[in-house]
Coordinates of C-alpha atoms in Angstrom, one line a residue:
X1 CA 0.0 0.0 0.0
X2 CA 3.0 2.3 0.6
X3 CA 4.0 2.1 -3.0
X4 CA 0.5 2.4 -4.4
X5 CA -0.2 5.5 -2.2
X6 CA 3.1 7.1 -3.4
X7 CA 2.5 6.3 -7.0
X8 CA -1.0 7.8 -7.0
X9 CA 0.2 11.0 -5.4
X10 CA 3.2 11.4 -7.6
X11 CA 1.2 10.7 -10.7
X12 CA -1.3 13.4 -9.8
X13 CA 1.4 16.0 -9.0
X14 CA 3.4 15.2 -12.2
X15 CA 0.3 15.3 -14.4
X16 CA -1.0 18.5 -12.9
X17 CA 2.5 20.0 -13.1
X18 CA 2.7 19.2 -16.8
X19 CA -0.7 20.8 -17.4
X20 CA 0.4 23.9 -15.4
X21 CA 3.3 24.4 -17.7
X22 CA 1.1 24.5 -20.8
X23 CA -1.8 26.2 -19.0
X24 CA -3.3 29.2 -20.7
X25 CA -5.4 31.4 -18.3
X26 CA -9.0 31.8 -19.4
X27 CA -11.8 33.4 -17.4
X28 CA -12.3 32.0 -13.9
X29 CA -10.9 28.5 -14.7
X30 CA -8.4 27.7 -11.9
X31 CA -4.8 26.7 -12.7
X32 CA -4.2 23.0 -12.5
X33 CA -2.0 23.2 -9.4
X34 CA -4.5 25.5 -7.7
X35 CA -7.2 22.9 -8.5
X36 CA -4.9 20.2 -7.1
X37 CA -4.4 22.1 -3.9
X38 CA -8.1 22.7 -3.4
X39 CA -8.9 19.0 -4.0
X40 CA -6.4 18.0 -1.3
X41 CA -8.1 20.1 1.3
X42 CA -11.6 19.3 0.2
X43 CA -10.9 15.5 0.1
X44 CA -9.4 15.5 3.6
X45 CA -12.5 17.4 5.0
X46 CA -14.8 15.1 3.1
X47 CA -13.1 12.0 4.5
X48 CA -13.7 13.1 8.1
X49 CA -17.3 14.0 7.3
X50 CA -17.8 10.6 5.8
X51 CA -16.3 8.8 8.8
X52 CA -18.5 10.8 11.2
X53 CA -21.5 9.9 9.1
X54 CA -20.5 6.2 9.5
X55 CA -20.4 6.3 13.3
X56 CA -24.2 5.9 13.7
X57 CA -24.7 3.2 11.1
X58 CA -21.6 1.2 12.1
X59 CA -22.7 1.4 15.7
X60 CA -26.1 0.0 14.8
X61 CA -24.8 -2.9 12.8
X62 CA -22.0 -4.0 15.2
X63 CA -24.5 -3.8 18.0
X64 CA -26.8 -6.2 16.1
X65 CA -24.0 -8.5 15.2
X66 CA -22.9 -8.6 18.9
X67 CA -26.4 -9.8 19.8
X68 CA -26.3 -12.5 17.2
X69 CA -22.8 -13.6 18.3
X70 CA -23.8 -13.8 22.0
X71 CA -26.9 -15.8 21.0
X72 CA -24.7 -18.5 19.4
X73 CA -25.4 -17.8 15.8
X74 CA -21.7 -18.3 15.0
X75 CA -21.8 -21.8 16.5
X76 CA -25.0 -22.7 14.7
X77 CA -23.5 -21.6 11.4
X78 CA -20.3 -23.5 12.2
X79 CA -22.3 -26.7 12.9
X80 CA -24.1 -26.3 9.6
X81 CA -21.0 -26.1 7.4
X82 CA -18.8 -28.6 9.3
X83 CA -20.2 -31.7 7.4
X84 CA -19.2 -30.0 4.1
X85 CA -15.8 -28.9 5.5
X86 CA -15.0 -32.5 6.4
X87 CA -15.4 -33.5 2.8
X88 CA -13.5 -30.5 1.4
X89 CA -10.5 -31.2 3.6
X90 CA -10.0 -35.0 3.6
X91 CA -6.4 -34.6 4.8
X92 CA -7.5 -33.0 8.1
X93 CA -8.9 -35.4 10.8
X94 CA -12.5 -34.6 11.5
X95 CA -11.9 -34.3 15.2
X96 CA -8.7 -32.2 14.9
X97 CA -8.7 -28.7 16.3
X98 CA -7.7 -27.4 12.8
X99 CA -11.2 -28.4 11.6
X100 CA -12.9 -26.5 14.4
X101 CA -10.8 -23.3 13.8
X102 CA -11.4 -23.4 10.1
X103 CA -15.2 -23.8 10.5
X104 CA -15.3 -20.9 13.0
X105 CA -13.2 -18.7 10.7
X106 CA -15.5 -19.2 7.7
X107 CA -18.6 -18.8 9.8
X108 CA -17.3 -15.5 11.2
X109 CA -16.4 -14.3 7.7
X110 CA -19.9 -15.2 6.5
X111 CA -21.5 -13.0 9.1
X112 CA -19.1 -10.1 8.4
X113 CA -17.3 -10.5 11.7
X114 CA -13.9 -9.7 10.3
X115 CA -12.3 -9.0 13.7
X116 CA -13.4 -12.4 15.0
X117 CA -12.5 -14.2 11.7
X118 CA -8.8 -13.3 11.7
X119 CA -7.8 -14.9 15.1
X120 CA -9.7 -18.1 14.1
X121 CA -7.9 -18.1 10.7
X122 CA -4.5 -17.8 12.3
X123 CA -5.3 -20.5 14.8
X124 CA -6.5 -22.7 11.9
X125 CA -3.1 -22.2 10.1
X126 CA -1.2 -23.0 13.3
X127 CA -3.2 -26.2 13.7
X128 CA -2.8 -27.2 10.1
X129 CA 0.9 -26.7 10.4
X130 CA 0.9 -29.3 13.2
X131 CA -0.2 -31.7 10.4
X132 CA 2.5 -30.5 8.0
X133 CA 5.3 -32.9 7.4
X134 CA 7.4 -30.2 5.8
X135 CA 7.5 -26.9 7.8
X136 CA 7.8 -23.9 5.6
X137 CA 5.9 -25.4 2.7
X138 CA 2.1 -24.9 2.3
X139 CA 0.1 -28.1 2.4
X140 CA -2.9 -28.7 0.1
X141 CA -5.2 -28.0 3.0
X142 CA -3.5 -24.7 3.7
X143 CA -3.7 -23.6 0.1
X144 CA -7.4 -24.5 -0.1
X145 CA -8.2 -22.8 3.2
X146 CA -6.5 -19.6 2.1
X147 CA -8.2 -19.6 -1.3
X148 CA -11.6 -19.9 0.3
X149 CA -10.7 -17.1 2.6
X150 CA -9.7 -14.8 -0.2
X151 CA -12.9 -15.5 -2.1
X152 CA -14.6 -13.9 0.9
X153 CA -17.6 -16.1 1.8
X154 CA -20.0 -13.3 2.8
X155 CA -23.6 -13.5 3.6
X156 CA -24.0 -10.1 5.4
X157 CA -21.6 -7.3 4.3
X158 CA -22.5 -5.0 7.2
X159 CA -19.6 -2.6 6.6
X160 CA -20.5 -1.9 3.0
X161 CA -24.1 -1.4 3.9
X162 CA -23.1 1.1 6.6
X163 CA -20.9 3.0 4.1
X164 CA -23.7 3.1 1.5
X165 CA -26.1 4.4 4.2
X166 CA -23.7 7.1 5.1
X167 CA -23.4 8.0 1.4
X168 CA -27.1 8.7 1.3
X169 CA -28.3 5.5 -0.4
X170 CA -32.0 5.2 -0.7
X171 CA -31.7 1.4 -0.3
X172 CA -28.3 0.5 1.4
X173 CA -29.1 -3.2 1.5
X174 CA -29.8 -3.5 -2.2
X175 CA -26.3 -5.2 -2.5
X176 CA -27.3 -8.2 -0.4
X177 CA -28.6 -10.3 -3.3
X178 CA -25.7 -9.3 -5.7
X179 CA -23.1 -9.9 -3.0
X180 CA -24.6 -13.3 -2.2
X181 CA -24.5 -14.4 -5.8
X182 CA -21.0 -13.1 -6.4
X183 CA -19.5 -14.6 -3.2
X184 CA -20.9 -18.0 -3.9
X185 CA -19.5 -17.9 -7.4
X186 CA -16.1 -16.8 -6.3
X187 CA -15.9 -19.4 -3.5
X188 CA -16.9 -22.2 -5.9
X189 CA -14.2 -21.2 -8.3
X190 CA -11.7 -20.9 -5.4
X191 CA -12.3 -24.5 -4.4
X192 CA -12.1 -25.8 -7.9
X193 CA -8.9 -23.8 -8.6
X194 CA -7.2 -25.0 -5.4
X195 CA -8.1 -28.6 -6.1
X196 CA -7.1 -28.4 -9.7
X197 CA -3.8 -26.4 -9.3
X198 CA -2.5 -28.7 -6.6
X199 CA -1.8 -31.3 -9.3
X200 CA 0.7 -29.0 -11.0
X201 CA 2.4 -28.0 -7.7
X202 CA 3.3 -31.2 -5.9
X203 CA 5.1 -31.1 -2.6
X204 CA 8.7 -31.6 -3.4
X205 CA 10.6 -34.2 -1.3
X206 CA 12.6 -32.9 1.6
X207 CA 16.1 -31.7 0.8
X208 CA 19.2 -32.4 2.8
X209 CA 19.2 -30.6 6.1
X210 CA 15.4 -30.4 6.2
X211 CA 13.4 -32.5 8.6
X212 CA 10.5 -34.6 7.5
X213 CA 8.6 -34.2 10.8
X214 CA 5.9 -36.6 11.9
X215 CA 2.3 -35.6 11.8
X216 CA 1.1 -34.3 15.2
X217 CA -2.6 -35.3 15.6
X218 CA -2.7 -34.7 19.3
X219 CA -5.3 -32.3 20.5
X220 CA -4.2 -29.4 22.8
X221 CA -6.4 -27.7 25.3
X222 CA -9.2 -25.9 23.4
X223 CA -11.4 -23.0 24.0
X224 CA -15.1 -23.5 24.4
X225 CA -15.9 -22.1 21.0
X226 CA -13.5 -24.5 19.3
X227 CA -15.0 -27.4 21.2
X228 CA -18.5 -26.3 20.1
X229 CA -17.4 -26.2 16.5
X230 CA -16.3 -29.8 16.7
X231 CA -20.0 -30.8 16.8
X232 CA -22.1 -30.7 13.6
X233 CA -25.7 -31.2 12.4
X234 CA -26.5 -34.2 10.2
X235 CA -25.5 -33.8 6.6
X236 CA -29.1 -33.6 5.4
X237 CA -29.5 -30.4 7.6
X238 CA -26.5 -28.8 5.9
X239 CA -27.9 -29.7 2.4
X240 CA -31.3 -28.3 3.4
X241 CA -29.6 -25.1 4.5
X242 CA -27.7 -24.9 1.2
X243 CA -31.0 -25.4 -0.7
X244 CA -32.6 -22.6 1.3
X245 CA -29.6 -20.3 0.4
X246 CA -30.0 -21.2 -3.3
X247 CA -33.7 -20.3 -3.1
X248 CA -32.8 -17.0 -1.6
X249 CA -30.5 -16.3 -4.5
X250 CA -33.2 -17.1 -7.0
X251 CA -35.7 -15.0 -5.1
X252 CA -33.2 -12.1 -4.9
X253 CA -32.7 -12.3 -8.7
X254 CA -36.4 -12.4 -9.4
X255 CA -37.8 -10.1 -6.8
X256 CA -34.7 -8.3 -5.5
X257 CA -35.9 -4.7 -5.9
X258 CA -39.2 -5.5 -4.2
X259 CA -37.6 -7.4 -1.3
X260 CA -34.6 -5.1 -0.6
X261 CA -36.6 -2.4 1.4
X262 CA -37.6 -5.2 3.8
X263 CA -34.1 -6.5 4.4
X264 CA -32.8 -4.1 7.1
X265 CA -35.9 -3.9 9.2
X266 CA -36.3 -7.7 9.1
X267 CA -32.6 -8.2 10.0
X268 CA -32.9 -6.0 13.0
X269 CA -36.1 -7.6 14.2
X270 CA -34.8 -11.1 13.5
X271 CA -31.4 -10.6 15.3
X272 CA -33.1 -9.1 18.4
X273 CA -35.8 -11.9 18.5
X274 CA -33.1 -14.5 18.0
X275 CA -31.1 -13.1 20.9
X276 CA -34.2 -12.9 23.1
X277 CA -35.1 -16.5 22.4
X278 CA -31.5 -17.5 23.3
X279 CA -32.0 -15.6 26.6
X280 CA -29.5 -12.9 25.7
X281 CA -30.0 -9.5 27.4
X282 CA -30.4 -7.9 24.1
X283 CA -30.2 -4.2 25.2
X284 CA -27.0 -4.6 27.2
X285 CA -25.3 -6.7 24.6
X286 CA -26.4 -4.4 21.8
X287 CA -24.9 -1.4 23.7
X288 CA -21.6 -3.3 24.2
X289 CA -21.4 -4.0 20.5
X290 CA -22.4 -0.4 19.6
X291 CA -19.4 0.9 21.7
X292 CA -17.1 -1.2 19.5
X293 CA -18.8 0.2 16.3
X294 CA -18.2 3.7 17.5
X295 CA -14.5 3.0 18.0
X296 CA -14.2 1.2 14.6
X297 CA -15.7 4.2 12.8
X298 CA -13.2 6.6 14.4
X299 CA -10.2 4.3 13.7
X300 CA -10.8 4.4 9.9
X301 CA -10.5 8.2 9.7
X302 CA -6.7 8.2 9.0
X303 CA -7.1 5.5 6.3
X304 CA -10.0 7.3 4.6
X305 CA -8.1 10.7 4.7
X306 CA -5.0 9.1 3.1
X307 CA -6.7 7.3 0.2
X308 CA -9.5 9.9 -0.5
X309 CA -6.9 12.7 -0.7
X310 CA -4.8 10.6 -3.1
X311 CA -7.8 9.7 -5.3
X312 CA -9.1 13.3 -5.1
X313 CA -5.7 14.6 -6.3
X314 CA -5.7 12.0 -9.2
X315 CA -9.1 13.2 -10.2
X316 CA -8.4 16.9 -9.9
X317 CA -5.2 16.5 -12.0
X318 CA -7.1 15.0 -14.9
X319 CA -5.1 11.8 -14.9
X320 CA -8.0 9.7 -13.7
X321 CA -10.3 11.2 -16.4
X322 CA -7.7 10.4 -19.1
X323 CA -7.4 6.7 -17.8
X324 CA -11.2 6.4 -17.7
X325 CA -11.6 7.8 -21.2
X326 CA -9.1 5.3 -22.6
X327 CA -10.5 2.2 -20.9
X328 CA -14.2 2.9 -21.0
X329 CA -14.8 1.7 -24.6
X330 CA -13.2 -1.7 -23.8
X331 CA -14.3 -2.5 -20.2
X332 CA -17.8 -1.0 -20.8
X333 CA -18.6 -3.8 -23.2
X334 CA -18.2 -6.4 -20.5
X335 CA -20.3 -4.6 -17.9
X336 CA -17.3 -3.1 -16.0
X337 CA -17.4 0.7 -16.2
X338 CA -14.0 2.3 -16.3
X339 CA -14.9 4.2 -13.1
X340 CA -15.0 0.8 -11.3
X341 CA -11.6 -0.4 -12.5
X342 CA -9.6 1.3 -9.7
X343 CA -11.8 -0.6 -7.2
X344 CA -11.3 -3.9 -8.9
X345 CA -7.5 -3.5 -9.1
X346 CA -7.1 -2.2 -5.5
X347 CA -9.3 -4.8 -3.7
X348 CA -6.7 -7.6 -3.7
X349 CA -4.0 -5.3 -2.7
X350 CA -5.3 -3.2 0.2
X351 CA -8.5 -3.4 2.2
X352 CA -8.3 0.2 3.5
X353 CA -7.3 1.5 0.0
X354 CA -10.3 -0.3 -1.6
X355 CA -12.6 1.0 1.2
X356 CA -11.4 4.6 0.4
X357 CA -11.9 4.2 -3.3
X358 CA -15.4 2.7 -2.7
X359 CA -16.2 5.7 -0.6
X360 CA -14.9 8.2 -3.2
X361 CA -17.0 6.5 -6.0
X362 CA -20.3 6.2 -4.2
X363 CA -20.0 9.8 -2.8
X364 CA -19.3 11.2 -6.3
X365 CA -22.5 13.1 -7.3
X366 CA -22.0 11.9 -10.9
X367 CA -22.2 8.3 -9.8
X368 CA -23.9 7.9 -6.5
X369 CA -24.4 4.7 -4.4
X370 CA -27.5 3.5 -6.2
X371 CA -26.3 3.6 -9.8
X372 CA -25.1 0.5 -11.6
X373 CA -21.5 1.5 -10.9
X374 CA -22.2 2.3 -7.3
X375 CA -23.9 -1.1 -6.7
X376 CA -21.1 -2.9 -8.6
X377 CA -18.2 -1.4 -6.6
X378 CA -20.2 -2.1 -3.4
X379 CA -20.6 -5.7 -4.4
X380 CA -16.9 -6.0 -5.2
X381 CA -16.0 -4.7 -1.7
X382 CA -18.5 -7.2 -0.1
X383 CA -17.7 -10.3 -2.1
X384 CA -13.9 -10.2 -2.5
X385 CA -11.0 -10.0 0.0
X386 CA -7.6 -8.4 0.4
X387 CA -5.7 -11.4 -1.0
X388 CA -2.1 -10.3 -0.3
X389 CA -2.9 -9.2 3.3
X390 CA -4.5 -12.5 4.1
X391 CA -1.6 -14.4 2.6
X392 CA 0.9 -12.4 4.5
X393 CA -0.9 -12.7 7.9
X394 CA -1.9 -16.4 7.7
X395 CA 1.3 -17.8 6.1
X396 CA 3.5 -15.4 8.2
X397 CA 1.9 -16.8 11.4
X398 CA 3.4 -20.3 10.6
X399 CA 6.5 -19.1 8.7
X400 CA 5.4 -20.7 5.4
X401 CA 7.8 -19.5 2.6
X402 CA 6.9 -21.9 -0.2
X403 CA 3.3 -21.2 -0.9
X404 CA 3.0 -23.5 -4.0
X405 CA -0.3 -23.0 -5.8
X406 CA -1.9 -20.8 -3.1
X407 CA -1.4 -17.5 -4.8
X408 CA -2.6 -18.8 -8.2
X409 CA -5.8 -20.2 -6.6
X410 CA -6.4 -17.0 -4.7
X411 CA -6.0 -14.7 -7.7
X412 CA -8.2 -16.9 -9.8
X413 CA -10.9 -16.5 -7.1
X414 CA -10.4 -12.7 -7.2
X415 CA -10.9 -12.7 -11.0
X416 CA -14.0 -14.9 -10.5
X417 CA -15.3 -12.5 -7.9
X418 CA -15.1 -9.6 -10.3
X419 CA -16.8 -11.6 -13.1
X420 CA -19.6 -12.8 -10.9
X421 CA -20.1 -9.4 -9.4
X422 CA -20.6 -8.0 -12.9
X423 CA -23.0 -10.8 -13.8
X424 CA -25.0 -10.4 -10.6
X425 CA -25.3 -6.6 -11.0
X426 CA -26.2 -7.0 -14.7
X427 CA -29.0 -9.5 -13.8
X428 CA -30.2 -7.4 -11.0
X429 CA -30.4 -4.2 -13.0
X430 CA -31.8 -6.0 -16.0

C-alpha cells in the first residue's frame, strides 16, 4: 500500500505540473496546481465528514452482530458447514482442532465479523501446520483454506451497507442479493482452482538438512468455541440449508428490488428476536457491540483521509479522467465501467485502500451509491477479500515461505469475484 499511495500522489502531481506548464489562463478557470491544492483540502475534509456519518450506522450494525454472536449464531452456522468442510479437507482429521478453527473462521467471515475471523484463521493455520510434514511449505489444506478465505464467503456485508447508508443511499441493503451471488460464485471457483492447481504444484521431497517431521494429531487444550465447533448437524440439515440459500439467490434475482426495502428492518427484528429466544440480554449486549462500532468508525478516519486525498488529487489532476476515457470503450462492453476499475484493481492489494476508493466512488455526485457503478463497486467490496494481506498474515503466522499454488488459486478466485459481481449486477439491474 505504501508504493500504491506514493505512485498515485506522484502521478497526480506530475500530471498536474505538466498541465500547469502549458496552461493558458481563461476566465475563472483555476490553474491545474490550484485545483490540485483545493482538491487535497476538500478531500481531507470530506473523508472526516464521511467517517463521522459512518459512526451511527456502524454502531447500529455492530450492536446487532454482537447480539447474534452472543446468542450463538456463530456456533449454529459452524455446525451447519462442518459436514461440508470434512469432505472438502479429507487430509484433516474430522476431530482435529484445525477443523474447528477453520469452521469458525469461515462462519465469522460469512457473518461479516472480520475481527473475529482473523484470530480463528491464524489458529487454523497453526493447527494445520501441526499436520504438516514439511514446515515452511504450504500443504494442500493450507492452500485451499487460504483460497476460500480470499474468495470472501460473505452473507452479510455489514460494513459496506453502513458505508452506503452514510453516502445517502435510498436502499443500502440492495447489494445483499448481488453480494450473495458473487461470493458463492467466487468461492466455488476458489475451491475448484485450489483442487485443480495442486496437481501442478506437488510437494517436493525434503532436501538435505530439512526435517520430515511426523504428523502431530494430538489435541491441545481448546477453547469452548472450538470445542463447540467440533459438533455438527446431520448432513441432510446442511444440504437443506444450502438449498434454502440457493432459493434466496433465486428470489433475490427475481424479486430483489421488491424485497430489498424489507431486508434491514427484518434483519434488526430477526437478530433481536433470536437473541431474546436464546436468553441474551439484548439491550445490554447491543450497547456493548455499539461501543465497538463507534471505535471502529473513528479508527478508519486516517485511512480514509489518506486514500481519499490521493484519489481526489488524481481526479483533480485530470489523470483519472484520461485513464477512464481510454479504458471505457473496452471494459464497458463487459459490464465493467472504467470508473469501477480502480476498485477492482485495488481490492486484492489493500482493504483500506479499496474502502477509500469505494467511498470516493459512491460519494461522487455523478455516480452515487444506487447507480449500476455504485452497486457494482459495493458488491466488489463485499464479495472479495484483500488477498495479499490475508496471505501475509496467515502464512506469516506459521512461517510458510513456499506457498506452492496458493497465490494462483487466490488470484483466480479474485478474478472470478469480479466476473460474478458484474454478472450479478447485470442480472439485478436488467
